[in-house]
JSON list of C-alpha atoms in Angstrom, two decimals:
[
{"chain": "A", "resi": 15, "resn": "UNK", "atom": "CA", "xyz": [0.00, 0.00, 0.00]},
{"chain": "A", "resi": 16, "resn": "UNK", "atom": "CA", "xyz": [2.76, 2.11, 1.20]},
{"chain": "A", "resi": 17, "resn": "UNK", "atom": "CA", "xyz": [4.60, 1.21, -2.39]},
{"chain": "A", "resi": 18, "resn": "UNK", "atom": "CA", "xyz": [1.74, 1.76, -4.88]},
{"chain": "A", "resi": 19, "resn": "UNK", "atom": "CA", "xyz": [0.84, 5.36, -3.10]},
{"chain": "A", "resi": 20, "resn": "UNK", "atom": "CA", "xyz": [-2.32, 3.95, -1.40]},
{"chain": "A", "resi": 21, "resn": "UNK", "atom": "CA", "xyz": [-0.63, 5.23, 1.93]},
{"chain": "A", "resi": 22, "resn": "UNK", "atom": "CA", "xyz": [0.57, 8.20, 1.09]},
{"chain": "A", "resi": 23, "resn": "UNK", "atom": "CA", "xyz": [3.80, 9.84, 2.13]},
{"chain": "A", "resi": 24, "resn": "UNK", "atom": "CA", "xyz": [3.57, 11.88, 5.29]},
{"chain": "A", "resi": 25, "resn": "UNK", "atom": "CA", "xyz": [0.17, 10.14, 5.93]},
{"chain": "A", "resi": 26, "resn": "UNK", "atom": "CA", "xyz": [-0.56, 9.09, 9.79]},
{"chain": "A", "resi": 27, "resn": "UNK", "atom": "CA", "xyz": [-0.86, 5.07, 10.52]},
{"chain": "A", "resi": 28, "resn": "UNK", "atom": "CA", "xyz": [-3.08, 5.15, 13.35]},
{"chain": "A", "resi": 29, "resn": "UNK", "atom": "CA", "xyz": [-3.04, 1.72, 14.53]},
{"chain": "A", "resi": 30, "resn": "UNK", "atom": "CA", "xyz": [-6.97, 1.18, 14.82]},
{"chain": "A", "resi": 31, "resn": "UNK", "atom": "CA", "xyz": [-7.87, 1.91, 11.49]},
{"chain": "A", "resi": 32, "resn": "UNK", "atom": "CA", "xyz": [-5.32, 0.17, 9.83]},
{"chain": "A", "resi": 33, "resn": "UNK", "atom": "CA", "xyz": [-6.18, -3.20, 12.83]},
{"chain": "A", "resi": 34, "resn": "UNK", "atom": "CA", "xyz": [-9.58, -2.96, 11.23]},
{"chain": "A", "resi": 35, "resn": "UNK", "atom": "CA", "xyz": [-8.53, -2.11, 7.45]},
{"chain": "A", "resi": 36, "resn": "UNK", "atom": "CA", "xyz": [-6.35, -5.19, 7.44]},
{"chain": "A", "resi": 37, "resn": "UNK", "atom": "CA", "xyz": [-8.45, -7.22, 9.82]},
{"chain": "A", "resi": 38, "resn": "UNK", "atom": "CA", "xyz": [-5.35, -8.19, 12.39]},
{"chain": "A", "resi": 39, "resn": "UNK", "atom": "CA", "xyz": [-4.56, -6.98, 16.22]},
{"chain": "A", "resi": 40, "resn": "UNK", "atom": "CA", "xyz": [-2.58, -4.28, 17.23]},
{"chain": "A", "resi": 41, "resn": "UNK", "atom": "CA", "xyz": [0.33, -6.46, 17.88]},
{"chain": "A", "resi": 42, "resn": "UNK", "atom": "CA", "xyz": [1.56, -7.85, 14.54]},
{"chain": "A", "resi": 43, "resn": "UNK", "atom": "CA", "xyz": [0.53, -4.68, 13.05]},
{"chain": "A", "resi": 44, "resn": "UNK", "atom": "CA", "xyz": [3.45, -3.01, 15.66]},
{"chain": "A", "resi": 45, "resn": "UNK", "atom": "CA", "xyz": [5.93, -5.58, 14.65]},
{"chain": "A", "resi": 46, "resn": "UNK", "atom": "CA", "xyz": [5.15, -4.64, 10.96]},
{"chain": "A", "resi": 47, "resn": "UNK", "atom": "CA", "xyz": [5.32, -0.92, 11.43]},
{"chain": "A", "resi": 48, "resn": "UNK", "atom": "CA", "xyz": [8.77, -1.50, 12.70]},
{"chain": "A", "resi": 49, "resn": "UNK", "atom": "CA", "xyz": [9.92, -3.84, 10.19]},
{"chain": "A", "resi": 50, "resn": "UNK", "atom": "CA", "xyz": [8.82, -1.03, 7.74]},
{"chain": "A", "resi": 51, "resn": "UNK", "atom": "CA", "xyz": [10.68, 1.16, 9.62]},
{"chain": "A", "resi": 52, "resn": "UNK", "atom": "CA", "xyz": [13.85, -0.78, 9.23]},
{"chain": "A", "resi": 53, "resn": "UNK", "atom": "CA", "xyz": [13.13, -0.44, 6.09]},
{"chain": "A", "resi": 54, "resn": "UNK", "atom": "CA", "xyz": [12.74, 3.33, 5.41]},
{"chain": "A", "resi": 55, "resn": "UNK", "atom": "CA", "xyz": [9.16, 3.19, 4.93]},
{"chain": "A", "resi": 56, "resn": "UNK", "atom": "CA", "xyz": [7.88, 4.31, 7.62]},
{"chain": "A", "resi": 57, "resn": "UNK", "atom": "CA", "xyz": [8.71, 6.48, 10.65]},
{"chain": "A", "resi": 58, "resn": "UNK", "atom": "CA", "xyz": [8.12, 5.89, 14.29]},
{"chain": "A", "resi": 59, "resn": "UNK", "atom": "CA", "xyz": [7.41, 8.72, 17.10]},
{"chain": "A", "resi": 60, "resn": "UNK", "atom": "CA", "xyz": [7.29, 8.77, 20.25]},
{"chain": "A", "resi": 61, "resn": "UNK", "atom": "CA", "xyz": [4.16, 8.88, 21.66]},
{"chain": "A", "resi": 62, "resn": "UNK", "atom": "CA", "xyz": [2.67, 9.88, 18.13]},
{"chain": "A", "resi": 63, "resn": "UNK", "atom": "CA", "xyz": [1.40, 7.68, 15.32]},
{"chain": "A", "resi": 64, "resn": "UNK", "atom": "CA", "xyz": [3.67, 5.97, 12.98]},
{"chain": "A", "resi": 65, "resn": "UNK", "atom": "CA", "xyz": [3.92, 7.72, 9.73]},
{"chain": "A", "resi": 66, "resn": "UNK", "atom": "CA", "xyz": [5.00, 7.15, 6.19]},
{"chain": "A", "resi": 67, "resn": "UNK", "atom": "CA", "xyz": [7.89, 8.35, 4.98]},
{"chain": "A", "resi": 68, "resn": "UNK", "atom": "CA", "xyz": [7.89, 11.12, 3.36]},
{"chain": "A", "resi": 69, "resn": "UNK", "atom": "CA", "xyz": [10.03, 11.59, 0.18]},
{"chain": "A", "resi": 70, "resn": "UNK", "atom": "CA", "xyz": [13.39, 13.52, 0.78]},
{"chain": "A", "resi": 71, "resn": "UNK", "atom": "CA", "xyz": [15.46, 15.10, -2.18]},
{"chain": "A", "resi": 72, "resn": "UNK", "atom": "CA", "xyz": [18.81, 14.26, -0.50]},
{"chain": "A", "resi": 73, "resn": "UNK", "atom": "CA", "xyz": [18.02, 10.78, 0.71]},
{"chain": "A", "resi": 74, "resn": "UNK", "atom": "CA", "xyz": [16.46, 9.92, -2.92]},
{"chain": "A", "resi": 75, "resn": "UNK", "atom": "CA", "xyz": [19.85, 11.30, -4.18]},
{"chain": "A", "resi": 76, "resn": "UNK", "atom": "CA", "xyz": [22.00, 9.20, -1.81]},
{"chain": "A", "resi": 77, "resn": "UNK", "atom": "CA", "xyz": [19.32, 5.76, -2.62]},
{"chain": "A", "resi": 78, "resn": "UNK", "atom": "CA", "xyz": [19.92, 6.31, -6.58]},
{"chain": "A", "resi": 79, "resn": "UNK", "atom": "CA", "xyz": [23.53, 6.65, -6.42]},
{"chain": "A", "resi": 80, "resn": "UNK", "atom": "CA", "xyz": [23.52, 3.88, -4.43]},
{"chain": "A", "resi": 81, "resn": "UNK", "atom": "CA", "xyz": [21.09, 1.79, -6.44]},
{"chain": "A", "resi": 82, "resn": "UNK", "atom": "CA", "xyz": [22.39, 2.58, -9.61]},
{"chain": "A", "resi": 83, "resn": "UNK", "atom": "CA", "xyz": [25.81, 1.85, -9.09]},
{"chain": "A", "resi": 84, "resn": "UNK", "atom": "CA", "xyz": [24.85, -1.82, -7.57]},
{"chain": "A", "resi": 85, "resn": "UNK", "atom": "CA", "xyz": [22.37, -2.58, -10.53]},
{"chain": "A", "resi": 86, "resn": "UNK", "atom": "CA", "xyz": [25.09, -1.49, -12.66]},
{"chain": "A", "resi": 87, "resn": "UNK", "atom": "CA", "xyz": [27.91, -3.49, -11.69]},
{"chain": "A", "resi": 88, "resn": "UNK", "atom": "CA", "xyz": [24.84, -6.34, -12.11]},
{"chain": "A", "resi": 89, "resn": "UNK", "atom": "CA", "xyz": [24.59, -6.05, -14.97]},
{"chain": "A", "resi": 90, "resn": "UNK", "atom": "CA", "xyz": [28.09, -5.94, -16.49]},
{"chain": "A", "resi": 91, "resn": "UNK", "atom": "CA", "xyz": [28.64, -9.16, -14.72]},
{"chain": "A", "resi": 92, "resn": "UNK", "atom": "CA", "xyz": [25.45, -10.24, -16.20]},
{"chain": "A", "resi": 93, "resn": "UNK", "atom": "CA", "xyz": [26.43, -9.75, -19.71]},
{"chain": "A", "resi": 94, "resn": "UNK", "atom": "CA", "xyz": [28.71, -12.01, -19.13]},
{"chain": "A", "resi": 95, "resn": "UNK", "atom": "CA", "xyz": [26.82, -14.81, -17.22]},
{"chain": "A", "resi": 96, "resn": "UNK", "atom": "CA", "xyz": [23.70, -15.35, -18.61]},
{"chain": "A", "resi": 97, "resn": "UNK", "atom": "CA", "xyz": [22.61, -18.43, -19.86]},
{"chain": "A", "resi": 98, "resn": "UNK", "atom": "CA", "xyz": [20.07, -18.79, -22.82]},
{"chain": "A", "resi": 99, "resn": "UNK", "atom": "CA", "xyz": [17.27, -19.69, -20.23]},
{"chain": "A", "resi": 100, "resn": "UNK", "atom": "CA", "xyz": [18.48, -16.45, -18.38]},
{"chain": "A", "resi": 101, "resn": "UNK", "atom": "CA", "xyz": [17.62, -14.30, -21.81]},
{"chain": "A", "resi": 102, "resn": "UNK", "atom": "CA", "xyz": [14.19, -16.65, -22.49]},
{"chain": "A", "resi": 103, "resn": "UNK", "atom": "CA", "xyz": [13.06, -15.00, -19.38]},
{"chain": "A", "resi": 104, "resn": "UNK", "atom": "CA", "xyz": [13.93, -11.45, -19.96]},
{"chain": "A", "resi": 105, "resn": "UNK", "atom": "CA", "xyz": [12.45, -11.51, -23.50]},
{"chain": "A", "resi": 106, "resn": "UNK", "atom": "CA", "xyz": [9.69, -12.87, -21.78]},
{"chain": "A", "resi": 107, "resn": "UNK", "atom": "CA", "xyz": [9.13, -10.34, -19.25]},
{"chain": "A", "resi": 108, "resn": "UNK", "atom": "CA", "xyz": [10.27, -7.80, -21.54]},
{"chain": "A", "resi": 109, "resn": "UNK", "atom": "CA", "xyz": [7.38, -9.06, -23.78]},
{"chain": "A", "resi": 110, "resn": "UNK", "atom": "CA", "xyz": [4.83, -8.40, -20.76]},
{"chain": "A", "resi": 111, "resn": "UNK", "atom": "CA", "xyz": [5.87, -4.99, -20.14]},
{"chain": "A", "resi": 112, "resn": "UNK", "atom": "CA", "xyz": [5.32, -4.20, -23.40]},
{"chain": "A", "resi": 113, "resn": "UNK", "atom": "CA", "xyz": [2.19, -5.68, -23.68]},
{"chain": "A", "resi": 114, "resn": "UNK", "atom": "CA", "xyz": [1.09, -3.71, -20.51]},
{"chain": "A", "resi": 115, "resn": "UNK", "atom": "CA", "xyz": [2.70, -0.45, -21.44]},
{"chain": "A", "resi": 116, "resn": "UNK", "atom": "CA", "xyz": [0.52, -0.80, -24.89]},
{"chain": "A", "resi": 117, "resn": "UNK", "atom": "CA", "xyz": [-2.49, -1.67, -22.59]},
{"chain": "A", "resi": 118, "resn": "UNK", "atom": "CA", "xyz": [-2.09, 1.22, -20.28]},
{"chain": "A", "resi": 119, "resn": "UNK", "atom": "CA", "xyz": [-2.11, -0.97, -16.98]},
{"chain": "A", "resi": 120, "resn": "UNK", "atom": "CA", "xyz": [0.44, 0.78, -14.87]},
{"chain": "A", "resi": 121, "resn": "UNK", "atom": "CA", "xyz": [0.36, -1.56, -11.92]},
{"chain": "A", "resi": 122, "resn": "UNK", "atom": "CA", "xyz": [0.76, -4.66, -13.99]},
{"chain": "A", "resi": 123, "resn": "UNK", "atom": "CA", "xyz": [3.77, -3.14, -15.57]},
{"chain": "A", "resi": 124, "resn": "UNK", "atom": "CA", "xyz": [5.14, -1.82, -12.45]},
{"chain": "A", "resi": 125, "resn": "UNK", "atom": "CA", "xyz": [5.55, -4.84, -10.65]},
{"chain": "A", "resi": 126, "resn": "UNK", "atom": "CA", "xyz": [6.80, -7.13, -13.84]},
{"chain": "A", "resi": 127, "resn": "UNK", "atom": "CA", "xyz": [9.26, -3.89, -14.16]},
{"chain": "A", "resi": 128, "resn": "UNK", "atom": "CA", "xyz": [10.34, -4.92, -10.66]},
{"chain": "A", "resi": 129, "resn": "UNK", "atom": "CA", "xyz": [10.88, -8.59, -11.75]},
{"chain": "A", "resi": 130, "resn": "UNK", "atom": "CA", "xyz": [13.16, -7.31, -14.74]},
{"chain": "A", "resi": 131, "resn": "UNK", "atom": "CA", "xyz": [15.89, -5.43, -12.28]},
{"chain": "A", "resi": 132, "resn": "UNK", "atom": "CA", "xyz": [15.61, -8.47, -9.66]},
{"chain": "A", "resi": 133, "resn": "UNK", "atom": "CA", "xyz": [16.27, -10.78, -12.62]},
{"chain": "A", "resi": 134, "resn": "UNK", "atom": "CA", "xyz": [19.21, -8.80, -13.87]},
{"chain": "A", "resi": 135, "resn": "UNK", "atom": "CA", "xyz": [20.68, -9.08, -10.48]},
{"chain": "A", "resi": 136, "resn": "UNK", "atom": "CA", "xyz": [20.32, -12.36, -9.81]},
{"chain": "A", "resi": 137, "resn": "UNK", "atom": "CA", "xyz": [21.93, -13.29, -13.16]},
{"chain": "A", "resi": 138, "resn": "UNK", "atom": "CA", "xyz": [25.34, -11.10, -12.40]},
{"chain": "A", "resi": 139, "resn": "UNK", "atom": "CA", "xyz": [25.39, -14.88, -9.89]},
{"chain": "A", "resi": 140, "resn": "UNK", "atom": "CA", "xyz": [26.56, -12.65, -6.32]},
{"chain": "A", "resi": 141, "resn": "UNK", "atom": "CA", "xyz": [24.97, -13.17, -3.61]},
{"chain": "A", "resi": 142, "resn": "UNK", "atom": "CA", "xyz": [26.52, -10.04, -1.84]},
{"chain": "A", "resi": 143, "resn": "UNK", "atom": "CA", "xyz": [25.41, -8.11, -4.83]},
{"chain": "A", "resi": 144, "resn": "UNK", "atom": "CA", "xyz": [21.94, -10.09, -4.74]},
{"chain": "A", "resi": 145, "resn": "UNK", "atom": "CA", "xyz": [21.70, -9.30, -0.75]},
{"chain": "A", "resi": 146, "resn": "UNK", "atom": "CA", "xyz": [22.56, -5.68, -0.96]},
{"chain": "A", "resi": 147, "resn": "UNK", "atom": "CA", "xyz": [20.16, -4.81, -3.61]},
{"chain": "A", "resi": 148, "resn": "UNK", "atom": "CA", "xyz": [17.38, -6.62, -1.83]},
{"chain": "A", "resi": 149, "resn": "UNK", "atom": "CA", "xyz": [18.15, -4.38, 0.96]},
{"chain": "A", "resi": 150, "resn": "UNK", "atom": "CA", "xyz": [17.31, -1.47, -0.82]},
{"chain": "A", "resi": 151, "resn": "UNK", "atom": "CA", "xyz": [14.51, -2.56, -2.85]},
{"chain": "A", "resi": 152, "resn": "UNK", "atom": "CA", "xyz": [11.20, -1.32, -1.18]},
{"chain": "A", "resi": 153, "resn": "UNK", "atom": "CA", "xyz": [12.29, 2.12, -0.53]},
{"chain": "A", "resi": 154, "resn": "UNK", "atom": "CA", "xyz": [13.41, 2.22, -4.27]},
{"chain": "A", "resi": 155, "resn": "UNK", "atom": "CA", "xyz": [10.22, 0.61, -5.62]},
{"chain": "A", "resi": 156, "resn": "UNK", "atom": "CA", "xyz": [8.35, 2.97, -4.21]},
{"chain": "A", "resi": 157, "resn": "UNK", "atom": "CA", "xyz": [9.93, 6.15, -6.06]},
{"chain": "A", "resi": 158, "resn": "UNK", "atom": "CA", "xyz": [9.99, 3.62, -9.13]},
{"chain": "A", "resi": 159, "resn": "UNK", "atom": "CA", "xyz": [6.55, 3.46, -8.64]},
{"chain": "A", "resi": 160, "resn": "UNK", "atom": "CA", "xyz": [6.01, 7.33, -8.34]},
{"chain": "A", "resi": 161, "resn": "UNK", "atom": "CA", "xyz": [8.63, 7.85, -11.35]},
{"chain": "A", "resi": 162, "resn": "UNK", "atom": "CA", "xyz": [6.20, 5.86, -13.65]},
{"chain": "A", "resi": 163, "resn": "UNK", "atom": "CA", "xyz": [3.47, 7.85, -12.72]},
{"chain": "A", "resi": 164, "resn": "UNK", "atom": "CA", "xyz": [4.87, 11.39, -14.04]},
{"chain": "A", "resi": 165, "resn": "UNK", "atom": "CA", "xyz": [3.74, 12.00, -17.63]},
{"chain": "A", "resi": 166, "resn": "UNK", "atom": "CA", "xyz": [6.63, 10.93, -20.33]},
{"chain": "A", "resi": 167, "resn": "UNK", "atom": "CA", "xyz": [8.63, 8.16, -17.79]},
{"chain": "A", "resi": 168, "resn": "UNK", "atom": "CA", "xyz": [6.48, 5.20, -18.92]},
{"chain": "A", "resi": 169, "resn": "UNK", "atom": "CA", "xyz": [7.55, 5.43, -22.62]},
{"chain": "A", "resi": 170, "resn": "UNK", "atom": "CA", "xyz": [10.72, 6.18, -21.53]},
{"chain": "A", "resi": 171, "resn": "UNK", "atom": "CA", "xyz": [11.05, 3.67, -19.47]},
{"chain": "A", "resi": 172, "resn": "UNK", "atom": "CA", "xyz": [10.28, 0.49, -21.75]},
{"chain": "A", "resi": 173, "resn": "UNK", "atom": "CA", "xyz": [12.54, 2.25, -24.72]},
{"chain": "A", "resi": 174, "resn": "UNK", "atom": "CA", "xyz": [15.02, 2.28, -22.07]},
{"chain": "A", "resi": 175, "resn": "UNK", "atom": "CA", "xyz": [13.95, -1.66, -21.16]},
{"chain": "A", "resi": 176, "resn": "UNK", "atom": "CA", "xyz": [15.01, -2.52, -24.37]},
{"chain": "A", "resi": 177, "resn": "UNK", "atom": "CA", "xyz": [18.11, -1.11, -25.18]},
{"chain": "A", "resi": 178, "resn": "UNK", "atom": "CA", "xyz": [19.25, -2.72, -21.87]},
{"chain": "A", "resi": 179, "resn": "UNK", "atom": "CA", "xyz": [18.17, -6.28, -23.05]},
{"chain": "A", "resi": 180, "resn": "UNK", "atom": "CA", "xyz": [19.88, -5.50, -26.95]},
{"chain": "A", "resi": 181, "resn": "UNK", "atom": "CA", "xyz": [23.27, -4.82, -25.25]},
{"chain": "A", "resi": 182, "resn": "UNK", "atom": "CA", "xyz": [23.26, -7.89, -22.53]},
{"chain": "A", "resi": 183, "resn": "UNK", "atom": "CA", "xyz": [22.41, -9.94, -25.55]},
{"chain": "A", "resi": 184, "resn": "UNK", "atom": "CA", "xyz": [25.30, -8.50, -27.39]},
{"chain": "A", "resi": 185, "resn": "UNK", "atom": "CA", "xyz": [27.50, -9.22, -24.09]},
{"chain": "A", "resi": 186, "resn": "UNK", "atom": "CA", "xyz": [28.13, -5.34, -24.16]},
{"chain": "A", "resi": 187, "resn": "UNK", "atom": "CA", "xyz": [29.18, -5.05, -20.89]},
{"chain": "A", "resi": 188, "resn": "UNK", "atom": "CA", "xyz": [29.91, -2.00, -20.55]},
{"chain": "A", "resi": 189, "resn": "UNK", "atom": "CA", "xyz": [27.07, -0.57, -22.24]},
{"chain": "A", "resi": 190, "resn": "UNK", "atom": "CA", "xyz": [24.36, -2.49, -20.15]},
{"chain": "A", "resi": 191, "resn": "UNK", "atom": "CA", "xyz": [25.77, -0.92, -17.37]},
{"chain": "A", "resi": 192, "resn": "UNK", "atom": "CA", "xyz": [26.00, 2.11, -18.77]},
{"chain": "A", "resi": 193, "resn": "UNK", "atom": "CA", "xyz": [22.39, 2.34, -19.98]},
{"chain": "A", "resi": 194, "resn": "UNK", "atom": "CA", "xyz": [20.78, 0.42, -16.58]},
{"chain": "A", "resi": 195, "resn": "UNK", "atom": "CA", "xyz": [22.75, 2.75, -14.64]},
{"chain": "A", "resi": 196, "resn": "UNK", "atom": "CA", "xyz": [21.22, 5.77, -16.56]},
{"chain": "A", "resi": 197, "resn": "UNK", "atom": "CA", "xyz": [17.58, 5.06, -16.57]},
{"chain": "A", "resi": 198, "resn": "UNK", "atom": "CA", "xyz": [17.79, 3.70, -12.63]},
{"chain": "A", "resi": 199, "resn": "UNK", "atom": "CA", "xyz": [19.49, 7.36, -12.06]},
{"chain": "A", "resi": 200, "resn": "UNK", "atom": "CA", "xyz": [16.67, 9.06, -14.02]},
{"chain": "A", "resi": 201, "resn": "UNK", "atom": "CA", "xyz": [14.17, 7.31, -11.55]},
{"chain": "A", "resi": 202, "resn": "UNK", "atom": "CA", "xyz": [15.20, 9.53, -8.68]},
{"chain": "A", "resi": 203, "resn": "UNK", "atom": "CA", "xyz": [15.98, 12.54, -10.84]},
{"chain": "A", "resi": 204, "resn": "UNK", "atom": "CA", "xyz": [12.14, 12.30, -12.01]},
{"chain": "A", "resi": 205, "resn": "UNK", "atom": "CA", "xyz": [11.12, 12.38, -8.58]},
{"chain": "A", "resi": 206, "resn": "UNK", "atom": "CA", "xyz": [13.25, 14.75, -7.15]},
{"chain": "A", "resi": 207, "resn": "UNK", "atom": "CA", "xyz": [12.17, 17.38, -10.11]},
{"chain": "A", "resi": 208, "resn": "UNK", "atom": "CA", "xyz": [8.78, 16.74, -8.94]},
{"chain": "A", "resi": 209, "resn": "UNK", "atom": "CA", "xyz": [9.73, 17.99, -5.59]},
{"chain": "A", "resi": 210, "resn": "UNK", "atom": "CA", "xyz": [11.49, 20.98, -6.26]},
{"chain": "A", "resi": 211, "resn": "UNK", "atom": "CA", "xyz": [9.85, 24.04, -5.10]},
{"chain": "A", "resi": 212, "resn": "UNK", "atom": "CA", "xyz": [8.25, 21.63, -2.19]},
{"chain": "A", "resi": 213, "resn": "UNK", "atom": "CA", "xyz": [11.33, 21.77, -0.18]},
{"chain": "A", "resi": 214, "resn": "UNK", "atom": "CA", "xyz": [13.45, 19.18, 1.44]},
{"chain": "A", "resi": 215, "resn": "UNK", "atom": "CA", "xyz": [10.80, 17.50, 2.46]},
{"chain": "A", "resi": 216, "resn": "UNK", "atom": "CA", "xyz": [7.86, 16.36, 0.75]},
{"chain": "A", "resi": 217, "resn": "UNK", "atom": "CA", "xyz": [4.69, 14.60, 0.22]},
{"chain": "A", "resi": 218, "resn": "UNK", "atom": "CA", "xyz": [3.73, 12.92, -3.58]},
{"chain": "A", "resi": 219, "resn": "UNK", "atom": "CA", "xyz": [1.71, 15.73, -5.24]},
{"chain": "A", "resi": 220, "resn": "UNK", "atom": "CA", "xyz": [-2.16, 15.37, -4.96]},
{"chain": "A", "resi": 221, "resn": "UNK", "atom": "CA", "xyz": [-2.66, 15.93, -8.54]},
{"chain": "A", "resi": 222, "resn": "UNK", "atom": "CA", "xyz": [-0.51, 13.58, -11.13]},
{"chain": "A", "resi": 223, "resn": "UNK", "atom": "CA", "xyz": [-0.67, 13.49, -14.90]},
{"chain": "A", "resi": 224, "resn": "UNK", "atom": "CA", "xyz": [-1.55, 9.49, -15.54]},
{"chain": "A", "resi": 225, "resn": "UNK", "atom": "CA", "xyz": [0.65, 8.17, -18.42]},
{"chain": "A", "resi": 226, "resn": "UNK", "atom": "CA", "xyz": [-1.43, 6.60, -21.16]},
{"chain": "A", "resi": 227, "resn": "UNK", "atom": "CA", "xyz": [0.62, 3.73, -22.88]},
{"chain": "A", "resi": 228, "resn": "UNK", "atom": "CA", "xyz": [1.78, 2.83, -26.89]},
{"chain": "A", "resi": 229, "resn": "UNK", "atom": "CA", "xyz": [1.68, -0.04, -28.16]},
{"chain": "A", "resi": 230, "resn": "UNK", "atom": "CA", "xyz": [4.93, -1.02, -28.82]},
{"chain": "A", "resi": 231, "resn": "UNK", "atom": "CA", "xyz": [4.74, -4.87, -29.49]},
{"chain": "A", "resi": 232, "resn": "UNK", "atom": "CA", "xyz": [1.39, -6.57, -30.28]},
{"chain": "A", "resi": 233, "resn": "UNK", "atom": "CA", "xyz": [2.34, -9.37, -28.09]},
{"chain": "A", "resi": 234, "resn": "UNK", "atom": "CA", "xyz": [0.33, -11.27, -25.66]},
{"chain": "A", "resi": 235, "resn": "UNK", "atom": "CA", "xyz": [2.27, -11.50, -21.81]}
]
């Protein structure tokens, strides 16, 4: 919810309307408000609901130099790794994006998006690598999530998609870092434009253009 913008940034968590929204007690709800917290998406106070966190232009900067660098050294070592059942999946995934994109159904996009930089990952074969980027990934998704929502992004984003899968399958190296690196960067730049004039601290915008897609393969997922 907190992801997908249901639960907006800055919004209170009071504990009996979420108990009742999610239909569990108070007490596994605390454990996963602080588990949330751990991971940066939410903040605890004293004596004061939880809250989401808000989005931050420095901390975005500092989580997409971070990110970027890790899925970039991915997928150089990638390039090199994959197997052919390794590039079956990303041309199929790569396939459903498309089709979604075309379809204009953000959310389904979104989350096989998500299953595209996980898969790149995994197929660089570290498990530091692999364990670091998990670490990072819900705070990230989130602004991912945000990013695609901003008018232009989405066809940016699966043009972007697919010159990342051309140059792992021309064992470019370089260049698949190069471009992955790029469009995870332009993820928090999107977001942090969108905040500018909001100050350091901000909630998402009430008001957001909603990308329509293009067709860019008729393909079915």
């Amino acid at each position: 919810m907190i992801v997908r913008g249901e639960l907006a940034p800055g919004q209170s968590l009071g504990e009996a309307d979420l108990s009742d929204a999610l239909g569990i007690s108070r007490t596994p709800l605390r454990e996963a408000l602080k588990q949330l917290a751990n991971e940066g998406l939410v903040e605890l106070r004293l004596n004061h609901s939880a809250v989401v966190a808000p989005f931050r232009r420095a901390e975005l900067t500092e989580l997409f130099e971070a990110v970027s660098g890790i899925e970039r050294c991915a997928a150089e070592l990638a390039a090199l790794r994959m197997e052919d059942a390794d590039f079956e999946r990303l041309d199929a995934l790569q396939d459903k994006i498309e089709w979604h994109h075309g379809r204009g159904e953000l959310r389904d996009y979104f989350q096989t998006n998500q299953q595209i930089h996980s898969a790149i990952v995994g197929f660089a074969r570290n498990a530091v690598l692999k364990a670091t980027h998990e670490a990072l990934l819900a705070r990230a998704e989130r602004a991912r999530f945000f990013a695609l929502s901003v008018l232009g992004r989405w066809d940016e984003s699966v043009r972007e998609h697919q010159e990342i899968l051309a140059a792992l399958r021309r064992r470019d190296a370089a260049r698949a870092g190069q471009i992955l690196a790029h469009h995870v960067r332009r993820t928090g730049e999107i977001v942090a434009e969108t905040l500018d004039g909001k100050g350091d601290e901000a909630a998402v915008p009430d008001t957001l253009a909603k990308p329509r897609g293009r067709k860019t393969r008729n393909v079915a997922p």
